[in-house]
Each structure stands twice: as C-alpha cells, then as structure tokens.
Short mmCIF file of C-alpha atoms in Angstrom, two decimals:
data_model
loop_
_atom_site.label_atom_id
_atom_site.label_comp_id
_atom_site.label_asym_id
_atom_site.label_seq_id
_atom_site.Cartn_x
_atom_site.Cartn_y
_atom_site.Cartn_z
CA UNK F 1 17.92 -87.67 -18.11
CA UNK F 2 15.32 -88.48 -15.79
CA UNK F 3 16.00 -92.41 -15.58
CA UNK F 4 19.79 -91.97 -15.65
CA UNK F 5 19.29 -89.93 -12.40
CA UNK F 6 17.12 -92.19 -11.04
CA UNK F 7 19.20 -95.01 -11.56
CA UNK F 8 21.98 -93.36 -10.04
CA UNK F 9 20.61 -92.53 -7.23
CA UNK F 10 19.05 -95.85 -6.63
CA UNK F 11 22.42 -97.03 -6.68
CA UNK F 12 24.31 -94.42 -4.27
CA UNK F 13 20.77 -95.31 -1.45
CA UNK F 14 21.53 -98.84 -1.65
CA UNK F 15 25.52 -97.71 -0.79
CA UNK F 16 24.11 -95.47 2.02
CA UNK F 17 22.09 -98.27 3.73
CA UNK F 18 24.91 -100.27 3.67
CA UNK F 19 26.93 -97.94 5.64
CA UNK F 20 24.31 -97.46 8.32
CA UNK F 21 23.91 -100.85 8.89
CA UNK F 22 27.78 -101.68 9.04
CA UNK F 23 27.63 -99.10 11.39
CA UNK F 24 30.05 -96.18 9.52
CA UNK F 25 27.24 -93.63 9.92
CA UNK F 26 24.23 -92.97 12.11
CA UNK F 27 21.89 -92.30 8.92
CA UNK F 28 21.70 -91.83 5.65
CA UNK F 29 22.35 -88.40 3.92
CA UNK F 30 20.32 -89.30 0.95
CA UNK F 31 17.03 -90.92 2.48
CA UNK F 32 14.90 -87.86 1.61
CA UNK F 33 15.74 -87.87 -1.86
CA UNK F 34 13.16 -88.62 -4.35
CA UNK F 35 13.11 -89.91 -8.01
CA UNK F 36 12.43 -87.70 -10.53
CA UNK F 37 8.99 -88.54 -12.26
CA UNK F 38 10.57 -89.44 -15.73
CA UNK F 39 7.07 -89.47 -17.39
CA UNK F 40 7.39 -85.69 -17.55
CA UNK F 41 10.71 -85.03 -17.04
CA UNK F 42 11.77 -85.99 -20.73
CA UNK F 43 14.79 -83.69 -21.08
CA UNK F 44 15.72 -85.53 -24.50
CA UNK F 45 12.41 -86.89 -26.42
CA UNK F 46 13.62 -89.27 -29.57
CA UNK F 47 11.63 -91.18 -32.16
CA UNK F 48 11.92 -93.90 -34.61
CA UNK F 49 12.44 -93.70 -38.16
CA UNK F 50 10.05 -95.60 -40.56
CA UNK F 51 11.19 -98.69 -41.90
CA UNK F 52 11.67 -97.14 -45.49
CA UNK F 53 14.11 -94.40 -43.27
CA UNK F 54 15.70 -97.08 -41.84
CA UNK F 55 16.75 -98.71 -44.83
CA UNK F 56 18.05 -95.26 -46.45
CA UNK F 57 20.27 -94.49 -43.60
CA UNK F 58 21.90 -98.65 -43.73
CA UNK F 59 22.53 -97.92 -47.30
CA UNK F 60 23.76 -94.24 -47.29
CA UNK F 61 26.07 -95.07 -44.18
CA UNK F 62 27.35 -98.18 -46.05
CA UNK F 63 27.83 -95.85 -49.40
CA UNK F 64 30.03 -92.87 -47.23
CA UNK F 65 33.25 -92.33 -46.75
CA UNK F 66 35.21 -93.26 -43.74
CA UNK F 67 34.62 -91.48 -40.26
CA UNK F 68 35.48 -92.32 -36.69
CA UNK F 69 37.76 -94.61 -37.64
CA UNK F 70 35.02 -96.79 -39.19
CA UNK F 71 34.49 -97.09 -43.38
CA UNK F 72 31.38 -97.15 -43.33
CA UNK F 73 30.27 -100.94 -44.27
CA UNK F 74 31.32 -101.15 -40.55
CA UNK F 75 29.25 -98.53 -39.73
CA UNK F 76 26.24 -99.69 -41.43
CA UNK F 77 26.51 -103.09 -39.78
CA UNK F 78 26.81 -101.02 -35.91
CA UNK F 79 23.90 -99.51 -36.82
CA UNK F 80 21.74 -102.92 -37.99
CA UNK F 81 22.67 -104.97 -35.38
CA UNK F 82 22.02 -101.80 -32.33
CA UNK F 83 18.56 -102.24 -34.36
CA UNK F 84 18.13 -106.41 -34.07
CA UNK F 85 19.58 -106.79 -30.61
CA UNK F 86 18.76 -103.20 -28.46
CA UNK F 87 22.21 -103.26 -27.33
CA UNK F 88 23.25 -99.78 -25.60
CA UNK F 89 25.96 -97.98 -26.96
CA UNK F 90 28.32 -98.94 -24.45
CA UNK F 91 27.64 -102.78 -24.38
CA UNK F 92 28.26 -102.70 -28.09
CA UNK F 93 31.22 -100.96 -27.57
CA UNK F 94 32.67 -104.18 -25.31
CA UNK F 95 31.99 -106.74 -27.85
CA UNK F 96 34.68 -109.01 -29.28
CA UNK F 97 34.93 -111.11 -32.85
CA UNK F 98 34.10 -113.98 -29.77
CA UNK F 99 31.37 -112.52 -28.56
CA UNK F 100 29.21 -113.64 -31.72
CA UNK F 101 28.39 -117.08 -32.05
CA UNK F 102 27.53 -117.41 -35.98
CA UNK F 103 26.42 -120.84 -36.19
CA UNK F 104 24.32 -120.07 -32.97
CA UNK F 105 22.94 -116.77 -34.32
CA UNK F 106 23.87 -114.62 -31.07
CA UNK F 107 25.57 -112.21 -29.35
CA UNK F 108 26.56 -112.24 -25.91
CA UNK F 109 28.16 -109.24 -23.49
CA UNK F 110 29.41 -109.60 -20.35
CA UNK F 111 28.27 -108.92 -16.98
CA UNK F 112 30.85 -106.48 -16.23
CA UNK F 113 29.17 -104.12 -19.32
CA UNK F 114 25.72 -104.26 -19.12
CA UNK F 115 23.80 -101.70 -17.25
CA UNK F 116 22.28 -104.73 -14.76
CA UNK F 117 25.27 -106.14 -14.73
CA UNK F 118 23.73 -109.72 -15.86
CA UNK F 119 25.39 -111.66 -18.72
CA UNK F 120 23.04 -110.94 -21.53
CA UNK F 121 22.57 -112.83 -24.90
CA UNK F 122 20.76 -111.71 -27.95
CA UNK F 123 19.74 -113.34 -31.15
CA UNK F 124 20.57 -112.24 -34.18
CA UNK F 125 18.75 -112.74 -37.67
CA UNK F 126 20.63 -115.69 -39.87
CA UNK F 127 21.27 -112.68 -42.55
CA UNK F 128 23.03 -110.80 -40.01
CA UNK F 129 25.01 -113.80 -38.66
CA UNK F 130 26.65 -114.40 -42.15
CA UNK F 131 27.40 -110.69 -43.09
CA UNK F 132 29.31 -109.93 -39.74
CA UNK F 133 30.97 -113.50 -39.96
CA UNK F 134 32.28 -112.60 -43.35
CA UNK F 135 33.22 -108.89 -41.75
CA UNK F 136 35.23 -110.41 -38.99
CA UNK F 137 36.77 -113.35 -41.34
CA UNK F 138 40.42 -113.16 -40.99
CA UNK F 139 40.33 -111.38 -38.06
CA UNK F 140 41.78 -112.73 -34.07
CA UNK F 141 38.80 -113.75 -31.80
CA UNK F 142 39.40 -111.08 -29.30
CA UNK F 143 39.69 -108.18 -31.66
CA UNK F 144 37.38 -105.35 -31.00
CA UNK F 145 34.06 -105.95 -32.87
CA UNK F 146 33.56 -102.09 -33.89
CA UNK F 147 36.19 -99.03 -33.97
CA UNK F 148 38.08 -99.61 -37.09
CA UNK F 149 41.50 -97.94 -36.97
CA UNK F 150 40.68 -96.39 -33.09
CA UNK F 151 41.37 -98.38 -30.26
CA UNK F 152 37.68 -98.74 -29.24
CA UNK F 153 34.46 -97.59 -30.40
CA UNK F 154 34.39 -93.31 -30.74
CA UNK F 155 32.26 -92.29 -27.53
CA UNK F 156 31.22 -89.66 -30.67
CA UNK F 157 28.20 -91.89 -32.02
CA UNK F 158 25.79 -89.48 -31.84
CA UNK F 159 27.84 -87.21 -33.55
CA UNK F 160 29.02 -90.27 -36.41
CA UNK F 161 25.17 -91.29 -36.81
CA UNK F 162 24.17 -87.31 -37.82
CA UNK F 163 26.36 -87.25 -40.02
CA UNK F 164 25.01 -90.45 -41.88
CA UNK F 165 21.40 -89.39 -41.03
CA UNK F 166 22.51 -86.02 -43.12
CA UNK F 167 23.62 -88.21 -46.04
CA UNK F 168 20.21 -90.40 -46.45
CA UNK F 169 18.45 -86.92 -46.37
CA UNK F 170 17.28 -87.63 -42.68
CA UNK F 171 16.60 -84.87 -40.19
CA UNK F 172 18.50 -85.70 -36.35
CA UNK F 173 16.11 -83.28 -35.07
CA UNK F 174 12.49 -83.31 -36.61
CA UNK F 175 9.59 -80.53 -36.37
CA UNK F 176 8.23 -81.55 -33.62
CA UNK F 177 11.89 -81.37 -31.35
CA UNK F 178 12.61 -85.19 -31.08
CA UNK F 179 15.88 -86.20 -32.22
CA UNK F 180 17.36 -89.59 -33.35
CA UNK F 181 20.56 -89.78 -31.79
CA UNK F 182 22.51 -93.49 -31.46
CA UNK F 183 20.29 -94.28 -28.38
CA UNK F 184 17.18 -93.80 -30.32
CA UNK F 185 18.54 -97.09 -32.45
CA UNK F 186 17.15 -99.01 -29.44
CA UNK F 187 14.24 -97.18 -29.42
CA UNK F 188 13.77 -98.08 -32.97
CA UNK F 189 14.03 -102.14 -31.55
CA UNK F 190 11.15 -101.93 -29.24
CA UNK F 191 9.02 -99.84 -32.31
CA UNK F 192 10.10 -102.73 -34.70
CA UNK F 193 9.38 -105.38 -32.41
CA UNK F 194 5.67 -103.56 -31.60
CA UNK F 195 5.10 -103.11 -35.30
CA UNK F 196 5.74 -107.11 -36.11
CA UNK F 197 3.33 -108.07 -33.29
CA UNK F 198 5.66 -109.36 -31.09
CA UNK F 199 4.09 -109.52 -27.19
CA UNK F 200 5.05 -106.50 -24.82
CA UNK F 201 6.37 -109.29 -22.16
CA UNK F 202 8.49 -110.59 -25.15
CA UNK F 203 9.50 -106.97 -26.12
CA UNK F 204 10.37 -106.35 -22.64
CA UNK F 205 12.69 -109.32 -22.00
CA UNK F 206 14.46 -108.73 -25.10
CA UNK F 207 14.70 -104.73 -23.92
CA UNK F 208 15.82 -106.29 -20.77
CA UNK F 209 13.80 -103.82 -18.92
CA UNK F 210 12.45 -104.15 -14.89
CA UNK F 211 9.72 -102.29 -15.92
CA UNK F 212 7.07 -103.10 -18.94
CA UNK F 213 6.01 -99.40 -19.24
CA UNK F 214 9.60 -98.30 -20.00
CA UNK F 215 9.40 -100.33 -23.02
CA UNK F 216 5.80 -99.28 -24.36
CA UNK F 217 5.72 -95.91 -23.17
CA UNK F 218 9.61 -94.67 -23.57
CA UNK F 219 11.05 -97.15 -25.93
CA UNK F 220 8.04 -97.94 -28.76
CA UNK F 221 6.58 -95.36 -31.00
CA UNK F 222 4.09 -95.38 -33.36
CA UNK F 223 4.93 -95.73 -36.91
CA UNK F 224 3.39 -93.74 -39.63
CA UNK F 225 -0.29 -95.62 -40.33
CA UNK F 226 -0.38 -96.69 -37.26
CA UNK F 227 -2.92 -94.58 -35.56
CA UNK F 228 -5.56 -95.75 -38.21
#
C-alpha cells in the first residue's frame, strides 16, 4: 500500500544521505522520488465491524475448531486484545507470557518489533488482564504468547480471521469492496476509541501514529448511527 511504500522509501532516502555525506557516492539515486499520495492511492480499503459484529466473531472464533495451530479460545483472545491495544500483527506476534504485566494491566513489545522501533506499552482492560493470566497460567515466562502448537504466530492471519468471520456469518469483503482482514482489527481500535469519545490526540498516541490524520481519516470509521 501507499504508506508501506512511503515508509520504505523514507527509510532507503535517509540511507542514501548518509552515503553522500560519508562520502561513498557523489549523490543520491533516489532524491527525485516522491511519496505516493496515500489519500487516493488506497489499494486495500477496510472497515470496522459494529460492536454487535464484533462480539459475534469473539464468540464464534472461541466456539470453532482448531486452526493455525491455535484452538480457538486462543484465537478469540488474539483477536480481543489486537482490538484493546492496536497492536500490528507482527508486534503481537513477538510477545511473550512476560510481556504482560497482569497486576499492572499492560502489555509491552520491544523496540526491536515495533514499526518505530520505540519500546511501546499498552493498557489493557482489568477483564482482559485476568482471562489471558488464567490462559498463560502454568505456562514458562518466555513462552510465545500466541501460535499454539506452531513455533510462532501463522503469518496466515488474514487467512485464519476469514475463516472465523465466515463462521459468525460475517462477510471479509462487503458490498461496497472493503474488506476486514487482521489489520482492519486496528482499525476497529481507533473506530472504538472514536465511538467512546475518547480525544483524537489520545486516539493518536495510543495508535502511536506521527500523524493525527492517519488515525481519523485511515484508521476510524463511522459506525452504523453515526451519521445522524
């Protein structure tokens, strides 16, 4: 997508400059490249489910069989807490049984996985605290938090999540061509988080975005009611 590429290329001007002034190359090759506008560049458009979605695809994911390695309480509890905290896919993907701190209701990934690469903690709801403290009780603090029998997280989530989507009766693509794939979970945080009256600067520090109009423009949408 448009901010992927962006990002990327961000990234590989800031290398470039670098090498000019340590004096490995007289210029930059990639100077006259421009970002893509992502406003309408949206290769991908997602939505949000409603709350009362929401709720069916928790229980019908925590009702289903086992898939990806993950029965699918486990699942059900990847898909709440991508909801509460707005972690990507990948950052969830790194946690630990000691990344969560129960009695201190949070969650914390490292540096080395986030896509700023800043430490980053999150708070979770007291609810959630206790569920995933009684889901990881027995367990070694450095276990993987999510993966079940595979060795990590399946890189398959979008693929996992349709399938549980299928089984609460829940379209991945709708009518109007916007899907709900796993990333759209953290679009569904910054549409929760809009709906409860939280304050955009508050939404956008917990979205840990640079940018406040990447959170209300790409990452909140209205619910149903809304527009009245």
């Amino acid at each position: 997508g448009a901010s992927t590429s962006n990002h990327y290329l961000q990234r590989v001007k800031q290398f470039s400059k670098w090498m000019v002034l340590d004096g490995r190359v007289d210029q930059s090759p990639v100077e006259y490249l421009q970002p893509i506008n992502s406003s309408s560049d949206k290769r991908h458009q997602r939505r949000a489910l409603e709350p009362d979605e929401l709720r069916r695809l928790l229980e019908a994911a925590k009702a289903a069989k086992r898939r990806y390695g993950m029965d699918g309480r486990e699942r059900a509890l990847l898909y709440n807490l991508a909801v509460e905290t707005g972690l990507r896919a990948n950052e969830l993907r790194s946690l630990r049984k000691s990344s969560f701190d129960f009695d201190g209701l949070s969650v914390t990934v490292m540096s080395s996985y986030t896509k700023n690469r800043k430490e980053t903690t999150q708070w979770l709801k007291t609810d959630t605290a206790a569920e995933l403290k009684e889901f990881f009780k027995g367990k070694m603090s450095e276990v993987k938090a999510f993966g079940g029998t595979y060795t990590k997280l399946t890189t398959k989530t979008a693929e996992m999540l349709k399938t549980d989507l299928a089984d609460a009766g829940i379209d991945y693509q709708d009518e109007a061509g916007r899907y709900f794939d796993f990333h759209a979970l953290r679009g569904e945080t910054g549409t929760l988080l809009a709906a409860s009256g939280v304050h955009p600067k508050v939404a956008q520090s917990i979205m840990r975005h640079s940018n406040i109009n990447l959170t209300m423009s790409l990452y909140t949408h209205t619910l149903r009611g809304q527009e009245s």
